[in-house]
């Protein structure tokens, strides 16, 4: 819970003070996968949080709740946040994260609940929250790397 609580603040710190051009620049990708920009990564976090909040709410309310497939990983193509500012995305992410934390704080015995995923079958609430944490760590690593690249002196 502590790690989940700190992420929104850390995301805000990592993106603050960067020029718009830096926030939207996509680094060259390796192979067939194109890398995401900073703003796309933050948009991914926001959209993922929206999906995950709905799933967690469903699992807390009813054991065996039906879970939908996560789609936020399609963010560059379907995200619809091209006009959004990074500050709006960080704010939205932080607000959604706070709602998620409240759901988990008050979950009580629902921590024993499972959701039913269309492809994965049963997923426990604890495992689902662990996956959120893993996603956060991956996104934070990407944001740190992108910020370091943007701040590196040109050779």
PDB file of C-alpha atoms in Angstrom:
ATOM      1  CA  UNK A   1       0.000   0.000   0.000  1.00  0.00           C
ATOM      2  CA  UNK A   2       2.880   2.335   0.771  1.00  0.00           C
ATOM      3  CA  UNK A   3       4.329   1.917  -2.721  1.00  0.00           C
ATOM      4  CA  UNK A   4       0.915   2.490  -4.305  1.00  0.00           C
ATOM      5  CA  UNK A   5       0.491   5.633  -2.230  1.00  0.00           C
ATOM      6  CA  UNK A   6       3.814   7.189  -3.302  1.00  0.00           C
ATOM      7  CA  UNK A   7       3.639   6.658  -7.062  1.00  0.00           C
ATOM      8  CA  UNK A   8       1.417   9.598  -8.030  1.00  0.00           C
ATOM      9  CA  UNK A   9       3.717  12.028  -6.236  1.00  0.00           C
ATOM     10  CA  UNK A  10       6.802  10.478  -7.845  1.00  0.00           C
ATOM     11  CA  UNK A  11       5.232  10.688 -11.310  1.00  0.00           C
ATOM     12  CA  UNK A  12       4.525  14.371 -10.738  1.00  0.00           C
ATOM     13  CA  UNK A  13       8.122  14.956  -9.670  1.00  0.00           C
ATOM     14  CA  UNK A  14       9.531  13.144 -12.696  1.00  0.00           C
ATOM     15  CA  UNK A  15       7.547  15.153 -15.242  1.00  0.00           C
ATOM     16  CA  UNK A  16       7.650  18.569 -13.611  1.00  0.00           C
ATOM     17  CA  UNK A  17       9.632  21.296 -15.283  1.00  0.00           C
ATOM     18  CA  UNK A  18      10.051  19.497 -18.597  1.00  0.00           C
ATOM     19  CA  UNK A  19       9.257  21.422 -21.775  1.00  0.00           C
ATOM     20  CA  UNK A  20       6.245  20.337 -23.842  1.00  0.00           C
ATOM     21  CA  UNK A  21       8.498  19.168 -26.680  1.00  0.00           C
ATOM     22  CA  UNK A  22      10.353  16.841 -24.317  1.00  0.00           C
ATOM     23  CA  UNK A  23       7.110  15.488 -22.868  1.00  0.00           C
ATOM     24  CA  UNK A  24       5.784  14.565 -26.323  1.00  0.00           C
ATOM     25  CA  UNK A  25       8.981  13.343 -27.991  1.00  0.00           C
ATOM     26  CA  UNK A  26       8.988   9.631 -28.729  1.00  0.00           C
ATOM     27  CA  UNK A  27      12.416   8.064 -28.403  1.00  0.00           C
ATOM     28  CA  UNK A  28      13.493   5.673 -31.145  1.00  0.00           C
ATOM     29  CA  UNK A  29      12.264   2.159 -30.447  1.00  0.00           C
ATOM     30  CA  UNK A  30      14.070  -1.116 -30.757  1.00  0.00           C
ATOM     31  CA  UNK A  31      12.806  -3.697 -33.197  1.00  0.00           C
ATOM     32  CA  UNK A  32       9.128  -3.492 -34.062  1.00  0.00           C
ATOM     33  CA  UNK A  33       8.041  -1.815 -30.811  1.00  0.00           C
ATOM     34  CA  UNK A  34       8.072   1.951 -30.745  1.00  0.00           C
ATOM     35  CA  UNK A  35       8.814   3.569 -27.381  1.00  0.00           C
ATOM     36  CA  UNK A  36       6.234   5.804 -25.722  1.00  0.00           C
ATOM     37  CA  UNK A  37       6.781   9.460 -24.928  1.00  0.00           C
ATOM     38  CA  UNK A  38       6.600  10.783 -21.371  1.00  0.00           C
ATOM     39  CA  UNK A  39       3.057  12.064 -21.875  1.00  0.00           C
ATOM     40  CA  UNK A  40       1.978   8.733 -23.407  1.00  0.00           C
ATOM     41  CA  UNK A  41       3.446   6.893 -20.415  1.00  0.00           C
ATOM     42  CA  UNK A  42       1.583   9.144 -17.972  1.00  0.00           C
ATOM     43  CA  UNK A  43      -1.568   8.725 -20.072  1.00  0.00           C
ATOM     44  CA  UNK A  44      -1.078   4.971 -19.878  1.00  0.00           C
ATOM     45  CA  UNK A  45      -0.876   5.188 -16.086  1.00  0.00           C
ATOM     46  CA  UNK A  46      -4.049   7.275 -15.940  1.00  0.00           C
ATOM     47  CA  UNK A  47      -5.982   4.979 -18.265  1.00  0.00           C
ATOM     48  CA  UNK A  48      -4.690   1.870 -16.485  1.00  0.00           C
ATOM     49  CA  UNK A  49      -5.719   3.314 -13.157  1.00  0.00           C
ATOM     50  CA  UNK A  50      -9.236   3.949 -14.438  1.00  0.00           C
ATOM     51  CA  UNK A  51      -9.504   0.314 -15.607  1.00  0.00           C
ATOM     52  CA  UNK A  52      -7.965  -1.053 -12.423  1.00  0.00           C
ATOM     53  CA  UNK A  53     -10.192   1.019 -10.154  1.00  0.00           C
ATOM     54  CA  UNK A  54     -13.285  -0.464 -11.825  1.00  0.00           C
ATOM     55  CA  UNK A  55     -11.877  -3.986 -11.474  1.00  0.00           C
ATOM     56  CA  UNK A  56     -10.926  -3.535  -7.820  1.00  0.00           C
ATOM     57  CA  UNK A  57     -14.329  -2.018  -7.016  1.00  0.00           C
ATOM     58  CA  UNK A  58     -16.032  -4.980  -8.674  1.00  0.00           C
ATOM     59  CA  UNK A  59     -13.917  -7.528  -6.756  1.00  0.00           C
ATOM     60  CA  UNK A  60     -14.437  -5.752  -3.434  1.00  0.00           C
ATOM     61  CA  UNK A  61     -18.197  -5.669  -3.937  1.00  0.00           C
ATOM     62  CA  UNK A  62     -18.615  -9.244  -5.161  1.00  0.00           C
ATOM     63  CA  UNK A  63     -16.409 -12.319  -5.034  1.00  0.00           C
ATOM     64  CA  UNK A  64     -16.141 -13.783  -8.536  1.00  0.00           C
ATOM     65  CA  UNK A  65     -16.908 -10.477 -10.260  1.00  0.00           C
ATOM     66  CA  UNK A  66     -16.360 -10.432 -14.014  1.00  0.00           C
ATOM     67  CA  UNK A  67     -13.208  -8.537 -15.012  1.00  0.00           C
ATOM     68  CA  UNK A  68     -12.704  -6.968 -18.409  1.00  0.00           C
ATOM     69  CA  UNK A  69      -9.567  -7.177 -20.494  1.00  0.00           C
ATOM     70  CA  UNK A  70      -7.102  -4.375 -19.842  1.00  0.00           C
ATOM     71  CA  UNK A  71      -6.795  -2.060 -22.854  1.00  0.00           C
ATOM     72  CA  UNK A  72      -4.669   0.816 -21.544  1.00  0.00           C
ATOM     73  CA  UNK A  73      -1.555  -0.672 -23.151  1.00  0.00           C
ATOM     74  CA  UNK A  74      -3.072   0.507 -26.452  1.00  0.00           C
ATOM     75  CA  UNK A  75      -2.777   4.077 -25.177  1.00  0.00           C
ATOM     76  CA  UNK A  76      -0.799   5.650 -28.038  1.00  0.00           C
ATOM     77  CA  UNK A  77      -3.427   4.514 -30.504  1.00  0.00           C
ATOM     78  CA  UNK A  78      -6.623   4.776 -28.446  1.00  0.00           C
ATOM     79  CA  UNK A  79      -5.757   7.004 -25.483  1.00  0.00           C
ATOM     80  CA  UNK A  80      -7.379  10.153 -26.790  1.00  0.00           C
ATOM     81  CA  UNK A  81      -5.255  12.429 -24.623  1.00  0.00           C
ATOM     82  CA  UNK A  82      -3.222  14.178 -27.312  1.00  0.00           C
ATOM     83  CA  UNK A  83      -4.786  17.516 -26.315  1.00  0.00           C
ATOM     84  CA  UNK A  84      -4.337  16.891 -22.571  1.00  0.00           C
ATOM     85  CA  UNK A  85      -1.528  18.454 -20.608  1.00  0.00           C
ATOM     86  CA  UNK A  86       0.799  16.316 -18.568  1.00  0.00           C
ATOM     87  CA  UNK A  87      -0.445  18.132 -15.468  1.00  0.00           C
ATOM     88  CA  UNK A  88      -4.048  17.102 -16.217  1.00  0.00           C
ATOM     89  CA  UNK A  89      -2.964  13.502 -16.712  1.00  0.00           C
ATOM     90  CA  UNK A  90      -0.930  13.467 -13.481  1.00  0.00           C
ATOM     91  CA  UNK A  91      -3.859  15.039 -11.595  1.00  0.00           C
ATOM     92  CA  UNK A  92      -6.320  12.508 -12.999  1.00  0.00           C
ATOM     93  CA  UNK A  93      -3.963   9.637 -12.183  1.00  0.00           C
ATOM     94  CA  UNK A  94      -3.476  10.899  -8.625  1.00  0.00           C
ATOM     95  CA  UNK A  95      -7.218  11.315  -8.093  1.00  0.00           C
ATOM     96  CA  UNK A  96      -7.946   7.823  -9.397  1.00  0.00           C
ATOM     97  CA  UNK A  97      -5.104   6.381  -7.299  1.00  0.00           C
ATOM     98  CA  UNK A  98      -6.576   7.991  -4.178  1.00  0.00           C
ATOM     99  CA  UNK A  99      -9.940   6.349  -4.947  1.00  0.00           C
ATOM    100  CA  UNK A 100      -8.200   3.004  -5.438  1.00  0.00           C
ATOM    101  CA  UNK A 101      -6.386   3.358  -2.121  1.00  0.00           C
ATOM    102  CA  UNK A 102      -9.659   4.125  -0.329  1.00  0.00           C
ATOM    103  CA  UNK A 103     -11.245   1.016  -1.849  1.00  0.00           C
ATOM    104  CA  UNK A 104      -8.333  -1.096  -0.638  1.00  0.00           C
ATOM    105  CA  UNK A 105      -8.200   0.535   2.808  1.00  0.00           C
ATOM    106  CA  UNK A 106     -11.833  -0.387   3.389  1.00  0.00           C
ATOM    107  CA  UNK A 107     -11.750  -3.769   1.616  1.00  0.00           C
ATOM    108  CA  UNK A 108     -11.613  -5.790   4.847  1.00  0.00           C
ATOM    109  CA  UNK A 109     -12.423  -9.444   4.144  1.00  0.00           C
ATOM    110  CA  UNK A 110     -12.765  -8.651   0.421  1.00  0.00           C
ATOM    111  CA  UNK A 111      -8.980  -9.101   0.201  1.00  0.00           C
ATOM    112  CA  UNK A 112      -9.908 -12.792  -0.066  1.00  0.00           C
ATOM    113  CA  UNK A 113     -12.099 -12.147  -3.127  1.00  0.00           C
ATOM    114  CA  UNK A 114     -11.309 -13.097  -6.706  1.00  0.00           C
ATOM    115  CA  UNK A 115     -12.331 -11.713 -10.039  1.00  0.00           C
ATOM    116  CA  UNK A 116     -12.989 -13.783 -13.148  1.00  0.00           C
ATOM    117  CA  UNK A 117     -10.964 -12.671 -16.126  1.00  0.00           C
ATOM    118  CA  UNK A 118     -12.070 -13.751 -19.629  1.00  0.00           C
ATOM    119  CA  UNK A 119      -8.643 -15.237 -20.530  1.00  0.00           C
ATOM    120  CA  UNK A 120      -6.829 -15.712 -17.255  1.00  0.00           C
ATOM    121  CA  UNK A 121      -9.610 -17.210 -15.189  1.00  0.00           C
ATOM    122  CA  UNK A 122      -9.628 -16.480 -11.451  1.00  0.00           C
ATOM    123  CA  UNK A 123      -7.450 -13.605 -10.244  1.00  0.00           C
ATOM    124  CA  UNK A 124      -7.250 -12.750  -6.552  1.00  0.00           C
ATOM    125  CA  UNK A 125      -7.574  -9.161  -5.390  1.00  0.00           C
ATOM    126  CA  UNK A 126      -4.107  -9.418  -3.827  1.00  0.00           C
ATOM    127  CA  UNK A 127      -2.593 -10.635  -7.122  1.00  0.00           C
ATOM    128  CA  UNK A 128      -4.380  -7.899  -9.045  1.00  0.00           C
ATOM    129  CA  UNK A 129      -2.984  -5.233  -6.696  1.00  0.00           C
ATOM    130  CA  UNK A 130       0.471  -6.774  -7.057  1.00  0.00           C
ATOM    131  CA  UNK A 131       0.131  -6.423 -10.849  1.00  0.00           C
ATOM    132  CA  UNK A 132      -0.759  -2.742 -10.406  1.00  0.00           C
ATOM    133  CA  UNK A 133       2.428  -2.288  -8.408  1.00  0.00           C
ATOM    134  CA  UNK A 134       4.486  -4.061 -11.100  1.00  0.00           C
ATOM    135  CA  UNK A 135       2.948  -1.838 -13.784  1.00  0.00           C
ATOM    136  CA  UNK A 136       3.798   1.228 -11.708  1.00  0.00           C
ATOM    137  CA  UNK A 137       7.411   0.117 -11.335  1.00  0.00           C
ATOM    138  CA  UNK A 138       7.767  -0.430 -15.090  1.00  0.00           C
ATOM    139  CA  UNK A 139       6.251   2.974 -15.874  1.00  0.00           C
ATOM    140  CA  UNK A 140       8.439   4.716 -13.280  1.00  0.00           C
ATOM    141  CA  UNK A 141      11.533   3.102 -14.763  1.00  0.00           C
ATOM    142  CA  UNK A 142      10.509   4.337 -18.233  1.00  0.00           C
ATOM    143  CA  UNK A 143       9.811   7.857 -16.972  1.00  0.00           C
ATOM    144  CA  UNK A 144      13.164   8.038 -15.175  1.00  0.00           C
ATOM    145  CA  UNK A 145      14.994   6.812 -18.256  1.00  0.00           C
ATOM    146  CA  UNK A 146      13.166   9.272 -20.536  1.00  0.00           C
ATOM    147  CA  UNK A 147      13.874  12.165 -18.170  1.00  0.00           C
ATOM    148  CA  UNK A 148      17.559  11.226 -17.942  1.00  0.00           C
ATOM    149  CA  UNK A 149      17.776  11.071 -21.740  1.00  0.00           C
ATOM    150  CA  UNK A 150      16.129  14.483 -22.028  1.00  0.00           C
ATOM    151  CA  UNK A 151      18.511  16.022 -19.494  1.00  0.00           C
ATOM    152  CA  UNK A 152      21.683  14.389 -20.846  1.00  0.00           C
ATOM    153  CA  UNK A 153      24.050  16.846 -22.490  1.00  0.00           C
ATOM    154  CA  UNK A 154      24.221  16.565 -26.257  1.00  0.00           C
ATOM    155  CA  UNK A 155      27.487  15.119 -27.519  1.00  0.00           C
TER     156      UNK A 155
END
